[in-house]
Short mmCIF file of C-alpha atoms in Angstrom, two decimals:
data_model
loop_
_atom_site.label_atom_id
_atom_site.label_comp_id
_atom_site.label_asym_id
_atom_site.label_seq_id
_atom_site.Cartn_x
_atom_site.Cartn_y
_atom_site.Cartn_z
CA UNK Y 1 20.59 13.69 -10.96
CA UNK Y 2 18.79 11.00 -9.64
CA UNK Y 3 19.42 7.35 -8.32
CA UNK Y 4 19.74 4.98 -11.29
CA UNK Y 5 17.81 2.33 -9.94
CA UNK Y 6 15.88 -0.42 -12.41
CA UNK Y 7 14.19 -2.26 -9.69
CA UNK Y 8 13.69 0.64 -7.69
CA UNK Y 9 12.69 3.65 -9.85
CA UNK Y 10 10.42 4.81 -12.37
CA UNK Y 11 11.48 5.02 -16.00
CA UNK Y 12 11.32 8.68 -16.23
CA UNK Y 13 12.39 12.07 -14.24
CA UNK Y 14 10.20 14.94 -12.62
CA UNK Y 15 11.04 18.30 -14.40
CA UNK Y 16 14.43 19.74 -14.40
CA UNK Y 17 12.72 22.98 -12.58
CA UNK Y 18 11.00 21.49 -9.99
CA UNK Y 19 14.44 18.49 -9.10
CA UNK Y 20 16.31 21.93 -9.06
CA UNK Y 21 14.26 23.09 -6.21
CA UNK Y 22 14.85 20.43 -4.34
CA UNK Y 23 18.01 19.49 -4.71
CA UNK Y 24 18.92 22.88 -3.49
CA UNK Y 25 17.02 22.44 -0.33
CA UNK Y 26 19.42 18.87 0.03
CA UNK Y 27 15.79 16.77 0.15
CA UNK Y 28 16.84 13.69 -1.79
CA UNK Y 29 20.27 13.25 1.16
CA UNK Y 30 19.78 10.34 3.11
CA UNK Y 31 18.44 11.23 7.21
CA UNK Y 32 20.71 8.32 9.24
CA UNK Y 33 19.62 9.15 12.31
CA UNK Y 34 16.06 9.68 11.72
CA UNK Y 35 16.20 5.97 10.12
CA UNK Y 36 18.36 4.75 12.79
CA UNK Y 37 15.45 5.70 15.09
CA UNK Y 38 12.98 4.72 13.76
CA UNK Y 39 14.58 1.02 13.03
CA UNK Y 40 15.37 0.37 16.30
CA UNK Y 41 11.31 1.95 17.31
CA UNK Y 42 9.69 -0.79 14.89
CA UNK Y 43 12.47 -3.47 16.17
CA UNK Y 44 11.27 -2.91 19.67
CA UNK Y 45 7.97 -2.88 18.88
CA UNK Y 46 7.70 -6.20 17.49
CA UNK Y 47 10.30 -7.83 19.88
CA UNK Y 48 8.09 -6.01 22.36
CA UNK Y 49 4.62 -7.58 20.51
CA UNK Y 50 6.50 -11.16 20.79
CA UNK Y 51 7.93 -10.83 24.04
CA UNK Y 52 4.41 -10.18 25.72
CA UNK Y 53 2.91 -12.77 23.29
CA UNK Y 54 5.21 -14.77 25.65
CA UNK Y 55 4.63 -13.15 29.20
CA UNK Y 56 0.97 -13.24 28.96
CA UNK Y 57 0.83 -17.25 27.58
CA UNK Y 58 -2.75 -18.93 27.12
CA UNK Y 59 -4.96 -16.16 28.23
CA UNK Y 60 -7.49 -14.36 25.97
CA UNK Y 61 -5.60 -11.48 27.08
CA UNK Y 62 -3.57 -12.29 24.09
CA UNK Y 63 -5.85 -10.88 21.70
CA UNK Y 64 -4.68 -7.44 22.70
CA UNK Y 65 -1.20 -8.68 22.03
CA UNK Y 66 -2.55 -9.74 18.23
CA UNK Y 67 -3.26 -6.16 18.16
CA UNK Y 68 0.14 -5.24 19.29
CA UNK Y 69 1.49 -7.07 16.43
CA UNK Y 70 -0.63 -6.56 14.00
CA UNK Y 71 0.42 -2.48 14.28
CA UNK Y 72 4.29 -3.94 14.39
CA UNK Y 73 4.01 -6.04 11.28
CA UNK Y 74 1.95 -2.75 9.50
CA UNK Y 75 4.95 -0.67 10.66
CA UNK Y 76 7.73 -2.90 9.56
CA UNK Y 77 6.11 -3.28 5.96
CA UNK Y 78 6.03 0.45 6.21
CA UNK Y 79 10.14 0.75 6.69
CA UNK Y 80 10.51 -2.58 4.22
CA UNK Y 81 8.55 0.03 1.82
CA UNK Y 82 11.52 2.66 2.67
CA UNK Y 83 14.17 0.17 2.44
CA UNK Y 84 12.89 -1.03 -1.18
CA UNK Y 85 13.12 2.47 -2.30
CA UNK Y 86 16.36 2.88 -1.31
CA UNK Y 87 16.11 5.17 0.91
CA UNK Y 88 17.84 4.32 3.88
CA UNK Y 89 20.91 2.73 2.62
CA UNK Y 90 23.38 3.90 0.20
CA UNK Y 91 24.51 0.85 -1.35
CA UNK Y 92 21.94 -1.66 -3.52
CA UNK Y 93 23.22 -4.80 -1.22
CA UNK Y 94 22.56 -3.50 2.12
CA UNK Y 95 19.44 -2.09 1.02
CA UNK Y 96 18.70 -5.54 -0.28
CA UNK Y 97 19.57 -7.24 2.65
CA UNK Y 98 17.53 -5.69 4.96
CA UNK Y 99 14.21 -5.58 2.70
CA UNK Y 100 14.42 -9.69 2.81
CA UNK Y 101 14.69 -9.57 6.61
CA UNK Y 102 12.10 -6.80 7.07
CA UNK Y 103 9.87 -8.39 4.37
CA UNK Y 104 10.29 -12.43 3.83
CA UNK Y 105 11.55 -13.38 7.32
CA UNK Y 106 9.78 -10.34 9.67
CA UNK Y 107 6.11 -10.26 7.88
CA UNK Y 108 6.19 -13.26 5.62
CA UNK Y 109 5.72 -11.61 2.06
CA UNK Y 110 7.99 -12.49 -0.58
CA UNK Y 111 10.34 -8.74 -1.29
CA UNK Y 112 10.82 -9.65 -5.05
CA UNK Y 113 7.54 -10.43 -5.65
CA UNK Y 114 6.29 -7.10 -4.02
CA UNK Y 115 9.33 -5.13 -5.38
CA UNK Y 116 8.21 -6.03 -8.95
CA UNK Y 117 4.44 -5.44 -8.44
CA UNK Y 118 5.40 -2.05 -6.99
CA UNK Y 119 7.50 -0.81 -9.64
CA UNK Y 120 5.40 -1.03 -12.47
CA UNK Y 121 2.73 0.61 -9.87
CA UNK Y 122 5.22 3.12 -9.75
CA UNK Y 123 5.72 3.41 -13.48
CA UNK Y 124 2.09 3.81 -14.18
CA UNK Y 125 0.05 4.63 -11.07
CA UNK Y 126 -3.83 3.99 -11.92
CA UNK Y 127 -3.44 2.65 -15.43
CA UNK Y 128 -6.01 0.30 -16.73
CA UNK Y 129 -3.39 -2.00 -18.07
CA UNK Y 130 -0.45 -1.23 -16.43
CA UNK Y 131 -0.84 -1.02 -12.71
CA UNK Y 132 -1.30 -4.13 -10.94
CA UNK Y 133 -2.84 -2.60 -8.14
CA UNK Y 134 -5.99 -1.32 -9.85
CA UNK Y 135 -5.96 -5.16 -11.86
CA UNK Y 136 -9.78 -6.50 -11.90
CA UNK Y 137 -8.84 -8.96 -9.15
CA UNK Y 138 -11.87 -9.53 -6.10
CA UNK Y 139 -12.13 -5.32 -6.62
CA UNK Y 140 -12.28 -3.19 -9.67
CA UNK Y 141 -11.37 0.24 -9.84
CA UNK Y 142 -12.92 1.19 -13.91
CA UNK Y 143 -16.36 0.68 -14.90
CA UNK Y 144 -15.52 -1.71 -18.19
CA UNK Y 145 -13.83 -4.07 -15.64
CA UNK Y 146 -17.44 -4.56 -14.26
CA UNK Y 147 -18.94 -5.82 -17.77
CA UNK Y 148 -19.54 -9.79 -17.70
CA UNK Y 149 -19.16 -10.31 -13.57
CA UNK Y 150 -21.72 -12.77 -12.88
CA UNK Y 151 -22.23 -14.92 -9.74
CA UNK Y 152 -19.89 -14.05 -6.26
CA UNK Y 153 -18.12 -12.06 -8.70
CA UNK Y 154 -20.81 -9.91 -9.53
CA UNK Y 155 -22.50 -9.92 -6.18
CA UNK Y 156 -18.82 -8.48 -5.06
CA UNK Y 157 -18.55 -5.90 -7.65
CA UNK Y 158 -22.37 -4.59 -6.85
CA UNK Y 159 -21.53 -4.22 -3.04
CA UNK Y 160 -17.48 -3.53 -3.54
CA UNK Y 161 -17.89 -0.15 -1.48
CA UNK Y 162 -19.39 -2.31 1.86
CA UNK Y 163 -16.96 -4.82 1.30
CA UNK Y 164 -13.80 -3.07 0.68
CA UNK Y 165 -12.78 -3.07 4.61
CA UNK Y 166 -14.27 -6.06 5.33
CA UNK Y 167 -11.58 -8.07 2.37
CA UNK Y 168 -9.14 -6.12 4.14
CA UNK Y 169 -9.01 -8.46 6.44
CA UNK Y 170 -7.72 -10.98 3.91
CA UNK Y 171 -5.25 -9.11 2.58
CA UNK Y 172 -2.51 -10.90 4.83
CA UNK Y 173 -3.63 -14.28 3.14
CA UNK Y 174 -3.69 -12.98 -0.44
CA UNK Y 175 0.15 -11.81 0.16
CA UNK Y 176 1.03 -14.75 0.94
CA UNK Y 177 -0.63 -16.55 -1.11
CA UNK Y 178 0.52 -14.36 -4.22
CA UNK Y 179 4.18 -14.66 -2.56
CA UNK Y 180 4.30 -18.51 -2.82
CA UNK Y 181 2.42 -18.58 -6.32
CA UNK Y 182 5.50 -16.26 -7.66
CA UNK Y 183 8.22 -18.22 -6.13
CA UNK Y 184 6.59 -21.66 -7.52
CA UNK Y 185 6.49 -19.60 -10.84
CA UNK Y 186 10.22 -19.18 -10.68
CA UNK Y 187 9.85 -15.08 -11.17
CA UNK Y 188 11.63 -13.98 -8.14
CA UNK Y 189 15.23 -13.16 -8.15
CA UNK Y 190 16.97 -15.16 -5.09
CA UNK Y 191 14.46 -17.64 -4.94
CA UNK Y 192 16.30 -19.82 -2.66
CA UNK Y 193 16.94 -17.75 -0.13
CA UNK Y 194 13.81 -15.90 -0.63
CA UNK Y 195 11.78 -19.32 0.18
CA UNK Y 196 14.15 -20.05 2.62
CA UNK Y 197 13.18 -16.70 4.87
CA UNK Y 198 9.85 -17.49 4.45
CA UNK Y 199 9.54 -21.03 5.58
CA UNK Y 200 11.70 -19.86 8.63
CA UNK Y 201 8.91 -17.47 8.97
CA UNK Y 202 6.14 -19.98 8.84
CA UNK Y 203 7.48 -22.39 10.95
CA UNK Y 204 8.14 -19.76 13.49
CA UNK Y 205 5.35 -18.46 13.76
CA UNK Y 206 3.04 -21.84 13.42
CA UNK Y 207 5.39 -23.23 15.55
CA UNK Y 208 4.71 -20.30 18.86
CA UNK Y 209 1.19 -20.61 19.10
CA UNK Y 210 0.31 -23.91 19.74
CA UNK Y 211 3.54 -24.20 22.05
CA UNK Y 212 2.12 -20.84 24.32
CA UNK Y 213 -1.26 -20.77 23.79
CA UNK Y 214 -4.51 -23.58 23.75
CA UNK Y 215 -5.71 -24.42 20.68
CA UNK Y 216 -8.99 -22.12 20.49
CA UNK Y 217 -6.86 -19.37 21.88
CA UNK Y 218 -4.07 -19.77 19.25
CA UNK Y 219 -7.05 -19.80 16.42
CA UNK Y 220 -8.30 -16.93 17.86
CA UNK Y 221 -4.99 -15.28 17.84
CA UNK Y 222 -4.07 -16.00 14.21
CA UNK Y 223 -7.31 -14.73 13.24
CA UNK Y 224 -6.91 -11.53 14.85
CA UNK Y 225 -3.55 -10.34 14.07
CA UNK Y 226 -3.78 -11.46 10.25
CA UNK Y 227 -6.90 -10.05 9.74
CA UNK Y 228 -6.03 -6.59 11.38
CA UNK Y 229 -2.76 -6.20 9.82
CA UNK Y 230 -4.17 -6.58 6.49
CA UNK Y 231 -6.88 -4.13 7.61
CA UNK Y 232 -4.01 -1.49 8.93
CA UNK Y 233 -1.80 -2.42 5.79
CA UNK Y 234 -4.63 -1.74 3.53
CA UNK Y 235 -5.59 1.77 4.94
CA UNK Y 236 -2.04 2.85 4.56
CA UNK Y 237 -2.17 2.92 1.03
CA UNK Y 238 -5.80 2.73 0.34
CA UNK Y 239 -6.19 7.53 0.54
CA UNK Y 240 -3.18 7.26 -2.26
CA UNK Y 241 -4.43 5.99 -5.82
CA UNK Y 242 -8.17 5.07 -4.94
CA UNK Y 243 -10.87 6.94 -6.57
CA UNK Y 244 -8.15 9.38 -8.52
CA UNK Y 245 -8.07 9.70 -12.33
CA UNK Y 246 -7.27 7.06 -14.82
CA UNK Y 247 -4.61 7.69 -16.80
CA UNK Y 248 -3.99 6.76 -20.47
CA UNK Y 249 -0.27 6.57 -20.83
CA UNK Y 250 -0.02 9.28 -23.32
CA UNK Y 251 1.21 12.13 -20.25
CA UNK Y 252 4.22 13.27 -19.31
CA UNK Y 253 5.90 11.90 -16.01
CA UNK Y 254 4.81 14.46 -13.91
CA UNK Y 255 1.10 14.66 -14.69
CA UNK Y 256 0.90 10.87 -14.92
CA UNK Y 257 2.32 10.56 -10.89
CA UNK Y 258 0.59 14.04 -9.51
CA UNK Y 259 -3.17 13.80 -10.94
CA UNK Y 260 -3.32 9.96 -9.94
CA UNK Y 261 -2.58 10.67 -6.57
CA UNK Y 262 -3.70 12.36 -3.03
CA UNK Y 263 -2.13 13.83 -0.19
CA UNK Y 264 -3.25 13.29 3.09
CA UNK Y 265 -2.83 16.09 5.60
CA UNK Y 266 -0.41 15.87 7.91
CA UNK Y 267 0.06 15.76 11.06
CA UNK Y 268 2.25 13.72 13.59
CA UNK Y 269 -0.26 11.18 14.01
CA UNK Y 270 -0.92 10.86 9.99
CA UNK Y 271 2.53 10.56 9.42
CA UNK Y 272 3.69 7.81 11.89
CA UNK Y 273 0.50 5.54 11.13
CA UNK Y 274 0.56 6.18 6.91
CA UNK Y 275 4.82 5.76 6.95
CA UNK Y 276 4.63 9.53 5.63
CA UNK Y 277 2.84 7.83 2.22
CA UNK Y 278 0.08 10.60 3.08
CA UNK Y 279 2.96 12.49 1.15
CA UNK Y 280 2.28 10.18 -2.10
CA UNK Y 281 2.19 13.16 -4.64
CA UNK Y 282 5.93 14.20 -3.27
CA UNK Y 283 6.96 10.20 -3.03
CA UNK Y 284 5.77 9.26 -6.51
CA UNK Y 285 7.76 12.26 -7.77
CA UNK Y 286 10.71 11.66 -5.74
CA UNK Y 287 10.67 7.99 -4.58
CA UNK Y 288 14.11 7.78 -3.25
CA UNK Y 289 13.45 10.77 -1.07
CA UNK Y 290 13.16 9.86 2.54
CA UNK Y 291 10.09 9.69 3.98
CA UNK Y 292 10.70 12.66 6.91
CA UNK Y 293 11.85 14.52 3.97
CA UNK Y 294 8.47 14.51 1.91
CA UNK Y 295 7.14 17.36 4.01
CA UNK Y 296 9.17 19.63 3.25
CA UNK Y 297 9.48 18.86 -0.12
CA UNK Y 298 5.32 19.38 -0.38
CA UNK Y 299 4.78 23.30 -0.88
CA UNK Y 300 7.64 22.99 -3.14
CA UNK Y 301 5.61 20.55 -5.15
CA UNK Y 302 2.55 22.10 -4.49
CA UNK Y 303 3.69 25.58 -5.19
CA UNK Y 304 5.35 24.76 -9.01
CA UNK Y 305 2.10 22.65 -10.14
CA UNK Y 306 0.11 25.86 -9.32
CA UNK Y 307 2.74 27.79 -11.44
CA UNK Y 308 1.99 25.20 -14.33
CA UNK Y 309 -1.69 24.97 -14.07
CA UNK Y 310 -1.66 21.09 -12.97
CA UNK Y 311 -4.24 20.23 -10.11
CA UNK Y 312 -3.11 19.28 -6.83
CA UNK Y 313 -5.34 17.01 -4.12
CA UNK Y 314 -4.74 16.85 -1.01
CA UNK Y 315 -7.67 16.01 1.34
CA UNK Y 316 -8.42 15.04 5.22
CA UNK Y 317 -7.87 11.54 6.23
CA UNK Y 318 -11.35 10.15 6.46
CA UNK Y 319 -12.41 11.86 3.08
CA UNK Y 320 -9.84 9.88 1.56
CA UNK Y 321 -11.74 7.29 2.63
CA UNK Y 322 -15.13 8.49 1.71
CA UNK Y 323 -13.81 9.24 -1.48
CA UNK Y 324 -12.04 5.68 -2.88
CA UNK Y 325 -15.22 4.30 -1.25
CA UNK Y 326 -17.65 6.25 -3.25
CA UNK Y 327 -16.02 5.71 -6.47
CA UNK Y 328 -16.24 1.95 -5.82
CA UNK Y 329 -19.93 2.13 -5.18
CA UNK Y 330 -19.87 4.15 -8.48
CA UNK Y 331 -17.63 1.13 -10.86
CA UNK Y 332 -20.20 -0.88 -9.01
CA UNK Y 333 -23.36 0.69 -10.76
CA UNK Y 334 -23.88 -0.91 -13.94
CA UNK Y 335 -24.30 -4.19 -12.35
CA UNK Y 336 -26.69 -2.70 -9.91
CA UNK Y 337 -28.61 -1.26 -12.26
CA UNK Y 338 -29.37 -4.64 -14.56
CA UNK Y 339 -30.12 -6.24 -11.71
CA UNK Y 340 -33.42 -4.17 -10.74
CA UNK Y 341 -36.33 -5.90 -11.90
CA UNK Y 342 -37.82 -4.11 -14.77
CA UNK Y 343 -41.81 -2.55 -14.33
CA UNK Y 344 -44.12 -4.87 -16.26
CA UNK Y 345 -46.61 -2.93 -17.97
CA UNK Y 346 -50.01 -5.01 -17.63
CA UNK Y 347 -51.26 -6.05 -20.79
CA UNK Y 348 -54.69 -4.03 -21.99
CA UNK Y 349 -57.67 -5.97 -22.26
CA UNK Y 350 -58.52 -6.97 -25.95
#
């Protein structure tokens, strides 16, 4: 019933009941012309972002351009997301293909790398031990994670919550960085060409700034645009997973992928800037569904886990935020806590 996908798809199945549903309203066929569009959107947009990187040369003018491109790169990661799902093509090469270009040569992140990291993500959203993305890394996301942090460690773990958008901005740098480390490590399938697409990328893009703009400028620049697309990549999927339950491992598919994650409303605005992940219960149920499909595949969802009893979160945009923010602060408080000085009772008089 479903695409047969190892690299692409989680191990299991939603419920026959619920893949019925939408199956008969044709959600999981492929929308051309809606990807079409929105292809050649994000291609103009950063041949757009480059081209006036170009027109307006070595003025500090240019920093609006770095914010130009640092919304193009966001967007392209967001249809190199689609692409790795298999969405948008029908056959594994194409869809291959493109998610190198999109990913390796147009942003500068290694696709196998990600493609991995994602699909156990997928497999086990907001496990302990089985998610990457909630790993004790700079962050951690469960309180036991927090035991032993001592030094910058623990100093980050005890103000996570005020930090979380400023490390943001790094988040360019850490792809990378984790891209090259998994190349070196020999992990990635097509290494060779993988490499290859990025070095074209680096050189590229090294090679532009210094040759249009001054040297301050260019620093400026690089600063700018890496720092807020990591900020604008990072909010995408930061309302999804953050601050929902942990799971064990012991539930069944669809309570494992619908309690560990959160809807953003939608609206047109929410959907372009989020990719349509503000739909994350519907994608993690139905990854290979396009994106302008999730929509209309939510009161579908929403409607059968009310029929079954299973809880369903959907919140605004900005409580998202408020809300994988305050359970930092929370993972955060046992540290906090041994670090306030204890009241020393004055010793009595003999």
């Amino acid at each position: 019933m479903w695409p047969a996908d190892r690299d692409t798809h989680p191990s299991a199945e939603p419920p026959l009941e619920v893949g019925t549903r939408i199956n008969a309203l044709g959600l999981m066929r492929r929308r051309p012309i809606y990807y079409v569009l929105r292809l050649v959107l994000v291609g103009l947009l950063v041949s757009g972002g480059w081209t006036a990187f170009v027109l307006v040369g070595s003025s500090w003018w240019t920093l609006a351009v770095a914010v130009l491109l640092a919304v193009a790169f966001a967007q392209l990661a967001l249809v190199a997301h689609d692409l790795a799902h298999r969405q948008v093509f029908r056959t594994k090469g194409s869809s291959a293909i493109a998610r190198r270009i999109a990913g390796n040569l147009g942003i500068g992140m290694s696709y196998g790398w990600w493609m991995d990291k994602h699909t156990r993500h997928h497999n086990n959203p907001n496990h302990d031990d089985l998610d990457p993305d909630v790993a004790p890394e700079v962050l951690i996301w469960a309180t036991s994670s927090a035991a032993g942090r001592r030094g910058l460690a623990g100093f980050v773990t005890r103000h996570q919550a005020r930090l979380f958008f400023p490390l943001l901005t790094l988040l360019s740098i850490d792809l990378k960085v984790s891209s090259i480390k998994a190349l070196r490590a020999g992990v990635v399938k097509r290494r060779g060409l993988e490499t290859t697409l990025l070095i074209v990328h680096a050189a590229g893009y090294l090679a532009a700034l210094p040759l249009v703009l001054s040297p301050l400028r260019a620093l400026a620049f690089l600063i700018v645009h890496q720092a807020l697309f990591g900020v604008y990549l990072g909010m995408t999927f930061a309302p999804n997973h953050k601050g929902m339950p942990h799971p064990t491992g012991a539930e069944d598919y669809l309570r494992k992928q619908v309690l560990t994650s959160r809807n953003v409303r939608r609206g047109w605005f929410v959907d372009v800037a989020l990719g349509g992940l503000n739909h994350q219960i519907e994608h993690h149920l139905f990854p290979a569904m396009p994106s302008a499909n999730l929509r209309r595949a939510q009161p579908v969802v929403r409607r059968y886990c009310a029929e079954i009893g299973i809880p369903y979160e959907q919140t605004g945009l900005i409580m998202s935020y408020r809300q994988a923010l305050r359970h930092l602060h929370e993972v955060g408080a046992p540290l906090r806590t041994a670090r306030k000085p204890r009241n020393i009772q004055p010793r009595r008089a003999e």
